[in-house]
């Protein structure tokens, strides 16, 4: 009887009218130029010291190797360095510049850097008050006393959220490309990027490595970022259903995300930490071939963990939302 | 005392149901509904019916369970036991069909402040099948909001929000309109306008369910009333018959009170109401200091006046006072505490 389309439209209109998405765009418009400027400074200083990127890369490899022979560096770091050296060597051997300055490379770097904290933060800005916001202002009462089943209302909110998360990633990519292009030029789509490094301990297995054009790499990467972002969105929706105050729901989610990124940085020997969702957010690392924070993690594992958390969050959200008494 | 009122009330319920035309359609039926929240019983097995086209008052002091009941009527919370039907549809089992016939404002009329009144109405119109732009225009006109409808809701006064809330509730042409304490925060002029508006809706065949803690309000607005106290409905009936069930008083203010009192006492048609039984509003007694309260058939009043003046007793005032719903309510809730 009641189709879901008008409901999705309602939810989309509400997020838009709340000007949440405009805030997100404003944040991007401030941050991307800042990073572009920083990147430009780095390129300029590199250009002063090295006439050729090959020399620069060789220098970096030598630096890392020197560090490897040092006594004072912890073994954990050395492992990262060893892997990085092998990968840089691979790029050098195949005569491909891994950091060629152009807008697409910048976009790739920006997405890579923002997947664990920045993108989740922007997702929270949209997702955290979808339900709790309507409860604290009291409009939830109006919404739920209309002749529509509760699960349809929550589903429409979830679909609207999915739309906004997708739009958010698209906007991030487009804005990075457009803004960085002003400085670095708009080329770089077809540059090759190597993917398929397999890390075993501190050895890199490069038998499966193959070059892909950078546009394709960016596409794959954005897909992975989308999966991370949607996991955050599902969890934020759940917290928003469970917690009445929007502030509390943002704090809860941020705490979980930051905890995860600290845990991954600790490269912990606490192995079961790998089942925590926020340790698995950096899916793009698997594409680049960086070592995972905890042994035994790989792309499929992380996808499964994120999927499990997302689906559980949705089940909890829908169960609680359709059953709970609206007392305020 | 307690027994008498309780019996009277039960009689009122029964006769109310029996004597009213039985064919009157029931649009809202609450049957033995109970609600426990956190182990406390908030609502204790309440039952009542609301008929088509009537204004039904839901009267009780704050904290008696009015809002909890209303939330159950509109499926915001689920009853622990019991059933609620709207136009024959079970609210819990068939909410899509039941809620289609209800328009409501629960507590305050909260709308999206960051959207205009019109956008809010569009939003709620999309949630129900068959509401077009024409209908939105219609309800805007009904509540007289044409001038401000395209302003953001956060700029509205409480009165405006109230109107917008009612407009929203009317969108789906409901059979029952539920208003929770609708006069809260309105000025006297606004209250009067609301009363006239509610009456006109009822005349068009809509049923209205209005909660209030003010007895005068219910008495002015409603046809029938359910009185709730501590989660129990202690009376359901016609407002008029509940009021007239208590005999009206005749107050005599006499020059020469003692002689007058003797004369009144001597008359077999007159009963003097002792002070402790008297239930009158202070605003009435303050105007008639020293008045003697009696109950008597009103055809005897004229002969009594003649008798008094023949006996040389000056009559300063004679006043007939109907006990208000408030007095009725006081006796009932007092009975409650005695139990």
XYZ file of C-alpha atoms in Angstrom:
667
model
C 0.000 0.000 0.000
C 2.512 2.547 1.161
C 5.499 2.555 -1.104
C 8.909 3.199 0.366
C 9.961 5.794 -2.214
C 8.162 8.809 -0.674
C 9.645 7.878 2.698
C 13.180 7.802 1.281
C 12.492 11.150 -0.290
C 11.391 12.513 3.088
C 14.538 11.338 4.820
C 16.781 12.634 2.053
C 15.076 16.025 2.131
C 15.423 16.232 5.918
C 19.175 15.543 5.921
C 19.580 18.099 3.156
C 17.457 20.762 4.862
C 19.350 20.234 8.103
C 22.345 21.439 6.074
C 24.442 18.542 7.349
C 25.802 17.747 3.944
C 26.721 21.362 3.333
C 28.813 21.276 6.502
C 30.573 18.183 5.212
C 31.328 19.889 1.901
C 32.564 22.980 3.733
C 34.961 20.838 5.778
C 36.262 19.211 2.610
C 36.654 22.602 0.944
C 38.882 23.738 3.785
C 40.893 20.578 4.322
C 41.688 19.536 0.763
C 43.422 22.812 -0.136
C 45.417 22.558 3.102
C 46.670 19.093 2.173
C 47.231 20.132 -1.417
C 49.423 22.968 -0.197
C 51.373 20.634 2.097
C 51.854 18.160 -0.756
C 53.017 20.968 -3.018
C 55.654 22.024 -0.463
C 56.965 18.449 -0.301
C 57.175 18.163 -4.089
C 58.960 21.495 -4.330
C 61.613 20.561 -1.782
C 62.081 17.167 -3.454
C 62.525 18.837 -6.782
C 65.234 21.056 -5.293
C 67.244 18.142 -3.885
C 66.715 15.601 -6.644
C 66.607 16.120 -10.342
C 65.282 12.630 -10.907
C 62.622 10.712 -8.910
C 64.769 7.576 -9.279
C 67.553 9.160 -7.276
C 65.052 10.248 -4.662
C 63.580 6.768 -4.352
C 67.080 5.236 -4.207
C 67.961 7.648 -1.430
C 64.863 6.655 0.531
C 65.701 2.962 0.133
C 69.235 3.588 1.389
C 67.894 5.551 4.375
C 65.566 2.714 5.321
C 68.325 0.131 4.967
C 70.563 2.144 7.258
C 67.802 2.207 9.832
C 67.452 -1.555 9.539
C 71.024 -2.088 10.645
C 70.568 0.222 13.628
C 70.254 -1.359 17.075
C 67.915 1.251 18.475
C 64.982 0.634 16.148
C 62.356 -1.806 17.491
C 61.933 -5.040 15.549
C 58.312 -4.183 14.815
C 59.318 -1.055 12.899
C 62.051 -2.851 11.077
C 59.527 -5.243 9.656
C 57.574 -2.323 8.150
C 60.758 -0.829 6.777
C 61.844 -4.106 5.212
C 58.524 -4.494 3.466
C 58.560 -0.880 2.303
C 62.099 -1.302 0.943
C 61.114 -4.356 -1.061
C 58.117 -2.542 -2.528
C 60.090 0.573 -3.408
C 62.706 -1.623 -4.999
C 59.994 -3.229 -7.089
C 58.819 0.169 -8.321
C 62.413 1.171 -9.036
C 63.115 -2.054 -10.896
C 60.069 -1.546 -13.091
C 60.844 2.115 -13.600
C 57.522 3.371 -12.198
C 57.323 6.456 -10.014
C 55.065 5.610 -7.024
C 54.585 9.250 -6.066
C 54.416 11.064 -9.369
C 52.838 14.417 -8.608
C 49.442 14.688 -10.266
C 45.834 15.158 -9.187
C 44.929 11.480 -9.363
C 47.883 10.421 -7.217
C 46.927 13.107 -4.723
C 43.331 11.897 -4.633
C 44.544 8.357 -4.100
C 46.764 9.476 -1.238
C 44.024 11.561 0.293
C 41.516 8.690 0.282
C 44.133 6.376 1.681
C 44.927 8.743 4.539
C 41.328 9.569 5.396
C 39.767 6.100 5.424
C 40.456 5.392 9.075
C 39.442 8.667 10.733
C 38.385 11.503 8.495
C 35.798 9.730 6.350
C 34.246 8.015 9.408
C 33.991 11.399 11.093
C 32.123 12.867 8.123
C 29.842 9.819 8.024
C 29.062 10.362 11.710
C 28.113 13.964 11.006
C 25.287 12.647 8.850
C 24.385 9.370 10.542
C 24.547 10.107 14.245
C 21.355 12.072 14.665
C 19.173 10.292 12.131
C 17.148 8.661 14.894
C 18.336 10.265 18.128
C 17.868 13.744 16.642
C 14.213 13.072 15.925
C 13.748 11.663 19.388
C 15.294 14.612 21.181
C 13.240 17.135 19.196
C 10.075 15.062 19.576
C 9.333 14.802 15.857
C 9.723 11.038 16.152
C 6.265 10.957 17.725
C 4.749 12.572 14.650
C 6.684 10.234 12.389
C 5.630 7.046 14.170
C 1.963 7.917 14.549
C 1.528 8.045 10.783
C 0.159 4.883 9.193
C 3.553 3.465 8.266
C 5.228 0.452 9.810
C 8.252 1.303 11.914
C 10.627 -0.927 9.977
C 9.773 1.023 6.834
C 10.659 4.282 8.533
C 14.024 2.946 9.667
C 14.655 1.351 6.284
C 13.984 4.660 4.554
C 16.443 6.326 6.917
C 19.035 3.658 6.200
C 18.621 3.968 2.430
C 18.894 7.750 2.640
C 22.041 7.277 4.708
C 23.494 4.934 2.083
C 22.814 7.548 -0.573
C 24.556 10.236 1.440
C 27.580 8.058 2.233
C 27.975 7.319 -1.480
C 27.538 10.973 -2.334
C 30.073 11.871 0.344
C 32.763 9.628 -1.189
C 32.004 10.849 -4.683
C 32.246 14.446 -3.500
C 35.526 13.765 -1.716
C 37.088 12.222 -4.830
C 35.802 14.919 -7.159
C 36.834 17.794 -4.881
C 40.323 16.343 -4.255
C 40.845 15.862 -7.956
C 39.597 19.322 -8.899
C 41.475 21.180 -6.170
C 44.750 19.230 -6.427
C 44.586 19.531 -10.209
C 44.960 23.284 -9.931
C 48.453 22.694 -8.562
C 49.599 19.341 -9.920
C 47.738 19.241 -13.217
C 44.797 17.021 -14.078
C 46.738 14.100 -15.571
C 47.729 10.755 -14.153
C 44.690 8.641 -14.964
C 46.568 5.999 -16.887
C 49.787 5.834 -14.821
C 50.467 2.271 -13.680
C 50.182 1.349 -9.998
C 51.356 -1.996 -8.679
C 48.960 -4.029 -6.632
C 48.959 -7.616 -5.394
C 51.922 -7.572 -3.002
C 51.528 -10.439 -0.563
C 53.217 -9.978 2.806
C 54.529 -13.051 4.622
C 56.091 -11.995 7.901
C 58.629 -9.445 6.734
C 59.008 -10.877 3.246
C 57.105 -9.562 0.282
C 55.914 -12.034 -2.282
C 55.752 -10.156 -5.562
C 54.771 -13.075 -7.780
C 51.152 -11.893 -7.961
C 52.008 -8.248 -8.479
C 50.540 -6.644 -11.557
C 50.191 -3.087 -12.730
C 46.787 -1.477 -13.001
C 46.050 1.950 -14.437
C 45.675 4.517 -11.728
C 42.014 5.257 -12.555
C 41.168 1.634 -11.925
C 43.183 1.595 -8.728
C 41.293 4.687 -7.553
C 37.993 3.030 -8.378
C 38.854 -0.139 -6.449
C 40.080 1.952 -3.593
C 36.925 4.051 -3.445
C 34.893 0.860 -3.385
C 36.840 -0.360 -0.367
C 36.513 3.001 1.360
C 32.776 2.800 0.707
C 32.614 -0.534 2.507
C 34.458 0.910 5.507
C 32.238 3.969 5.512
C 29.043 1.912 5.295
C 30.144 -0.194 8.250
C 30.572 3.002 10.237
C 27.181 4.200 8.981
C 25.422 1.001 10.136
C 27.052 1.175 13.552
C 26.247 4.876 13.893
C 22.622 4.145 13.000
C 22.497 1.498 15.703
C 23.996 3.792 18.334
C 21.575 6.497 17.247
C 18.674 4.114 17.862
C 20.028 2.990 21.231
C 21.178 6.325 22.628
C 18.747 9.184 22.985
C 21.223 12.030 22.778
C 23.007 12.846 19.555
C 26.099 14.089 21.370
C 26.377 10.815 23.269
C 25.995 8.859 20.061
C 28.788 10.788 18.303
C 31.103 10.433 21.301
C 30.458 6.699 21.532
C 31.240 6.134 17.871
C 34.307 8.388 17.839
C 35.681 6.610 20.897
C 35.300 3.256 19.172
C 36.976 4.478 15.989
C 39.873 6.169 17.745
C 40.387 3.133 19.973
C 40.642 1.028 16.834
C 43.216 3.246 15.205
C 45.320 3.310 18.378
C 45.132 -0.454 18.595
C 46.252 -0.879 14.995
C 49.128 1.551 15.546
C 50.249 -0.522 18.511
C 50.621 -3.390 16.052
C 49.510 -5.348 18.945
C 50.423 -8.833 19.937
C 46.889 -9.053 21.286
C 45.669 -11.110 18.418
C 41.915 -11.149 19.048
C 41.879 -7.358 18.588
C 41.617 -8.149 14.911
C 37.916 -8.897 15.404
C 37.250 -5.292 16.420
C 35.655 -3.416 13.537
C 37.757 -0.280 13.828
C 41.023 -2.228 13.463
C 39.785 -3.405 10.063
C 38.796 -0.068 8.565
C 41.950 0.493 6.509
C 40.967 -1.805 3.687
C 42.974 0.265 1.214
C 46.189 -0.983 2.829
C 45.573 -4.413 1.334
C 45.449 -2.862 -2.098
C 48.754 -1.072 -1.592
C 50.318 -4.122 0.025
C 51.161 -2.538 3.385
C 51.470 -5.054 6.197
C 48.264 -5.525 8.240
C 48.257 -4.291 11.854
C 47.890 -7.824 13.186
C 49.174 -11.056 11.681
C 46.609 -13.197 9.986
C 44.539 -10.326 8.675
C 43.869 -10.116 4.974
C 41.337 -8.446 2.723
C 38.780 -11.239 2.937
C 39.141 -11.453 6.693
C 38.614 -7.721 7.124
C 35.641 -7.699 4.765
C 34.089 -10.549 6.734
C 34.668 -8.782 10.068
C 33.235 -5.488 8.796
C 30.300 -7.293 7.207
C 29.561 -9.110 10.430
C 29.595 -5.895 12.455
C 27.448 -4.044 9.913
C 24.822 -6.768 9.646
C 24.676 -7.230 13.417
C 24.270 -3.486 13.872
C 21.388 -3.454 11.397
C 19.696 -6.394 13.090
C 19.963 -4.699 16.486
C 18.735 -1.372 15.054
C 15.662 -2.847 13.427
C 14.779 -5.119 16.335
C 15.040 -2.379 18.934
C 13.435 0.327 16.819
C 10.353 -1.703 15.923
C 9.807 -2.933 19.473
C 10.767 -0.079 21.747
C 8.294 2.086 23.641
C 8.526 5.749 22.679
C 8.289 7.246 26.136
C 9.632 10.668 25.269
C -20.185 9.114 50.892
C -17.683 7.156 48.880
C -20.131 4.391 48.187
C -22.782 6.778 47.048
C -20.626 8.510 44.482
C -19.093 5.328 43.191
C -22.519 3.803 42.737
C -23.737 6.919 41.081
C -20.806 6.823 38.717
C -21.263 3.203 37.795
C -24.944 3.868 37.272
C -23.934 6.723 35.026
C -21.769 4.482 32.892
C -24.419 1.863 32.524
C -27.328 4.128 31.839
C -25.133 6.152 29.554
C -24.458 3.134 27.394
C -27.967 1.762 27.579
C -29.876 4.892 26.913
C -27.739 6.344 24.214
C -28.839 5.187 20.776
C -27.200 1.778 20.550
C -26.533 2.144 16.826
C -23.989 4.895 17.477
C -20.783 3.767 15.827
C -17.771 3.195 18.046
C -14.642 4.677 16.413
C -12.202 4.174 19.257
C -12.466 1.342 21.696
C -10.154 0.778 24.636
C -10.660 -2.587 26.271
C -9.156 -3.475 29.607
C -5.775 -1.950 28.830
C -2.914 -2.265 31.301
C 0.601 -0.879 31.072
C 3.598 -1.650 33.237
C 6.728 0.438 32.888
C 9.865 -0.673 34.719
C 7.819 -2.962 36.947
C 5.378 -0.252 37.962
C 1.769 -0.432 36.893
C 0.995 2.897 35.254
C -2.361 2.014 33.731
C -4.676 -0.451 35.504
C -7.146 -2.064 33.159
C -8.934 0.927 31.669
C -11.853 0.643 29.241
C -13.959 3.159 27.358
C -15.492 3.759 23.941
C -15.530 6.892 21.831
C -18.442 7.265 19.429
C -18.553 8.850 16.016
C -18.989 12.603 16.013
C -18.612 13.186 19.730
C -16.140 15.245 21.682
C -14.729 12.938 24.287
C -12.908 14.400 27.250
C -10.146 12.539 29.020
C -9.832 14.127 32.383
C -7.316 13.542 35.104
C -4.705 15.283 37.209
C -1.098 15.406 36.044
C 0.615 12.060 36.412
C -2.621 10.088 36.331
C -1.667 8.297 33.110
C -3.318 10.461 30.446
C -0.298 10.778 28.175
C 0.670 7.130 28.638
C -2.834 6.177 27.537
C -2.669 8.476 24.516
C 0.702 7.019 23.536
C -0.886 3.587 23.560
C -3.796 4.789 21.424
C -1.395 5.855 18.672
C 1.005 2.900 18.879
C 3.925 4.779 20.403
C 4.013 2.323 23.273
C 2.497 -1.128 23.474
C -0.029 -2.080 26.146
C 1.117 -4.782 28.545
C -2.325 -6.321 28.125
C -5.679 -5.366 26.654
C -6.754 -4.219 23.219
C -7.258 -0.937 21.427
C -9.330 -0.714 18.262
C -9.634 2.230 15.907
C -12.548 1.880 13.502
C -12.396 -1.844 14.134
C -8.661 -2.228 13.453
C -6.377 -3.441 16.196
C -3.774 -0.731 16.782
C -0.976 -3.142 17.651
C -1.641 -5.838 15.082
C -2.786 -3.679 12.209
C -1.168 -0.264 12.779
C -1.137 0.787 9.141
C -4.918 0.502 8.891
C -5.717 1.726 12.394
C -3.478 4.796 12.316
C -4.898 5.897 8.983
C -8.050 6.910 10.843
C -6.246 8.823 13.563
C -4.815 12.286 13.596
C -2.982 13.261 16.721
C -0.814 15.647 18.622
C 0.952 13.941 21.498
C 2.084 16.483 24.077
C 3.600 19.404 22.182
C 3.100 19.900 18.460
C 6.717 19.264 17.462
C 7.542 19.752 13.803
C 10.798 20.102 11.917
C 12.006 23.587 12.800
C 14.456 23.760 9.913
C 11.697 23.331 7.358
C 8.790 25.612 6.526
C 5.273 24.822 7.639
C 4.421 23.867 4.081
C 7.418 21.545 3.771
C 6.426 19.891 7.037
C 2.946 19.255 5.702
C 4.372 17.892 2.449
C 6.606 15.621 4.487
C 3.710 14.131 6.432
C 1.469 14.047 3.371
C 3.983 11.758 1.658
C 3.627 9.281 4.494
C 0.038 8.507 3.700
C -1.546 7.428 0.485
C -3.834 9.801 -1.379
C -3.016 13.208 0.096
C -2.436 15.710 -2.701
C -1.388 19.365 -2.814
C -5.059 20.322 -2.892
C -5.610 18.670 0.484
C -2.564 20.442 1.941
C -3.974 23.784 0.764
C -7.301 22.838 2.285
C -5.926 22.098 5.768
C -3.784 25.226 5.694
C -6.950 27.168 5.047
C -8.902 25.297 7.720
C -6.407 26.296 10.415
C -6.028 29.781 8.936
C -2.277 29.724 8.388
C -2.071 30.984 4.823
C 0.038 33.993 5.718
C 2.917 32.244 7.489
C 2.902 28.773 5.963
C 6.076 29.369 3.937
C 8.103 30.549 6.941
C 10.458 28.267 8.837
C 8.703 26.520 11.715
C 11.396 27.619 14.178
C 10.087 31.191 13.773
C 6.536 30.196 14.790
C 4.882 31.028 18.091
C 3.416 28.231 20.170
C -0.055 29.056 18.884
C 1.156 28.778 15.292
C 2.826 25.466 15.998
C -0.392 24.242 17.563
C -2.269 25.144 14.393
C 0.326 23.526 12.180
C 0.133 20.425 14.370
C -3.626 20.313 13.905
C -3.232 20.878 10.162
C -0.868 17.914 10.047
C -3.284 15.797 12.053
C -6.151 16.668 9.703
C -4.243 15.837 6.498
C -5.466 12.252 6.238
C -9.096 13.142 6.981
C -9.067 11.096 10.183
C -12.181 9.748 11.888
C -10.648 10.495 15.293
C -8.552 13.486 16.248
C -6.536 13.092 19.436
C -5.367 16.258 21.158
C -3.248 16.059 24.291
C -3.800 19.094 26.536
C -4.530 21.303 23.510
C -5.053 24.512 25.457
C -1.686 24.369 27.227
C 0.169 27.594 26.658
C -2.614 29.282 24.696
C -3.986 32.661 25.692
C -7.721 33.024 26.542
C -8.519 34.212 23.028
C -6.670 31.258 21.526
C -8.467 28.859 23.853
C -11.831 30.244 22.804
C -10.944 29.965 19.125
C -9.762 26.409 19.652
C -13.035 25.528 21.373
C -15.081 26.853 18.476
C -12.789 25.078 16.014
C -13.112 21.759 17.848
C -16.887 22.097 17.900
C -16.981 22.751 14.164
C -14.861 19.657 13.495
C -17.256 17.550 15.559
C -20.205 18.944 13.651
C -18.615 17.630 10.474
C -18.731 14.145 11.963
C -15.212 13.817 13.335
C -14.698 12.388 16.790
C -12.365 14.257 19.089
C -10.470 12.848 22.005
C -9.232 15.645 24.226
C -7.168 15.196 27.343
C -7.003 17.822 30.011
C -6.338 18.326 33.672
C -8.736 21.282 33.711
C -12.292 20.343 34.525
C -13.784 23.600 33.345
C -12.227 23.033 29.953
C -13.747 19.578 29.566
C -17.074 20.834 30.812
C -17.095 23.601 28.210
C -15.868 21.498 25.323
C -16.929 17.909 25.684
C -20.012 15.762 25.252
C -18.759 12.784 27.198
C -15.913 12.295 29.574
C -13.761 9.577 31.072
C -12.180 10.501 34.361
C -8.839 8.896 35.110
C -7.049 8.875 38.402
C -3.918 6.914 39.326
C -4.156 4.826 36.171
C -7.792 3.861 36.623
C -10.861 5.164 34.857
C -13.162 6.041 37.730
C -16.074 7.309 35.666
C -17.304 7.417 32.085
C -20.429 9.241 31.053
C -22.190 12.269 29.649
C -20.729 15.474 30.952
C -24.227 16.857 31.493
C -25.623 13.811 33.252
C -22.541 13.486 35.429
C -23.035 17.086 36.450
C -26.805 16.934 36.956
C -26.456 13.644 38.821
C -25.404 15.764 41.736
C -28.425 17.813 42.684
C -28.021 21.485 42.233
C -27.949 23.716 45.273
C -30.133 26.702 46.039
C -28.274 29.293 48.077
C -30.150 31.753 50.247
C -28.588 34.917 51.541
C -30.999 36.337 54.073
C -31.257 39.389 56.236
C -31.985 37.712 59.537
C -30.202 34.448 59.027
C -31.403 32.670 62.203
C -35.116 33.259 61.629
C -34.725 32.349 57.991
C -32.901 29.162 58.808
C -35.676 28.111 61.187
C -38.259 28.749 58.533
C -36.339 26.809 55.899
C -35.760 23.911 58.261
C -39.450 23.787 59.036
C -40.432 23.290 55.410
C -40.733 19.601 54.418
C -39.723 20.361 50.812
C -36.365 21.809 51.782
C -33.223 20.039 52.932
C -30.464 22.059 54.503
C -27.065 20.924 53.298
C -24.639 20.665 56.204
C -21.344 22.464 55.882
C -19.223 19.320 55.646
C -21.234 17.926 52.742
C -21.166 21.097 50.765
C -19.017 21.072 47.650
C -18.895 24.469 46.121
C -16.348 26.531 44.418
C -14.945 29.223 46.654
C -15.565 31.839 43.994
C -19.306 31.197 44.465
C -19.416 31.187 48.256
C -17.218 34.260 48.524
C -19.904 36.337 46.812
C -22.616 35.110 49.194
C -21.210 35.264 52.700
C -23.352 33.470 55.243
C -25.570 31.922 52.618
C -27.666 28.919 53.575
C -27.265 26.025 51.166
C -30.299 23.903 50.463
C -31.494 21.325 48.028
C -35.068 21.635 46.892
C -37.212 21.127 43.845
C -37.064 24.300 41.857
C -40.851 24.755 41.672
C -40.836 25.392 45.430
C -38.431 28.294 45.194
C -41.049 30.936 44.320
C -43.420 29.953 47.180
C -40.498 29.878 49.583
C -39.576 33.429 48.641
C -43.149 34.516 49.312
C -43.129 32.716 52.651
C -39.898 34.367 53.721
C -40.966 37.873 52.831
C -44.344 37.363 54.544
C -42.398 36.441 57.673
C -40.547 39.760 57.329
C -37.216 38.243 56.422
C -35.280 40.263 53.870
C -34.003 38.302 50.886
C -30.681 39.630 49.663
C -29.965 36.911 47.131
C -31.212 33.580 45.910
C -28.934 31.619 43.650
C -29.138 28.270 42.022
C -25.724 26.659 41.642
C -24.975 23.508 39.692
C -22.116 21.584 41.190
C -19.275 21.625 38.686
C -17.388 18.668 37.343
C -14.636 19.763 39.651
C -16.791 19.102 42.691
C -17.778 15.773 41.243
C -14.165 14.969 40.633
C -13.194 15.971 44.140
C -15.727 13.633 45.687
C -14.570 10.824 43.456
C -10.881 11.175 44.028
C -11.476 11.634 47.732
C -13.288 8.329 47.679
C -10.194 6.991 46.021
C -7.942 7.932 48.890
C -10.396 6.627 51.488
C -10.314 3.153 49.971
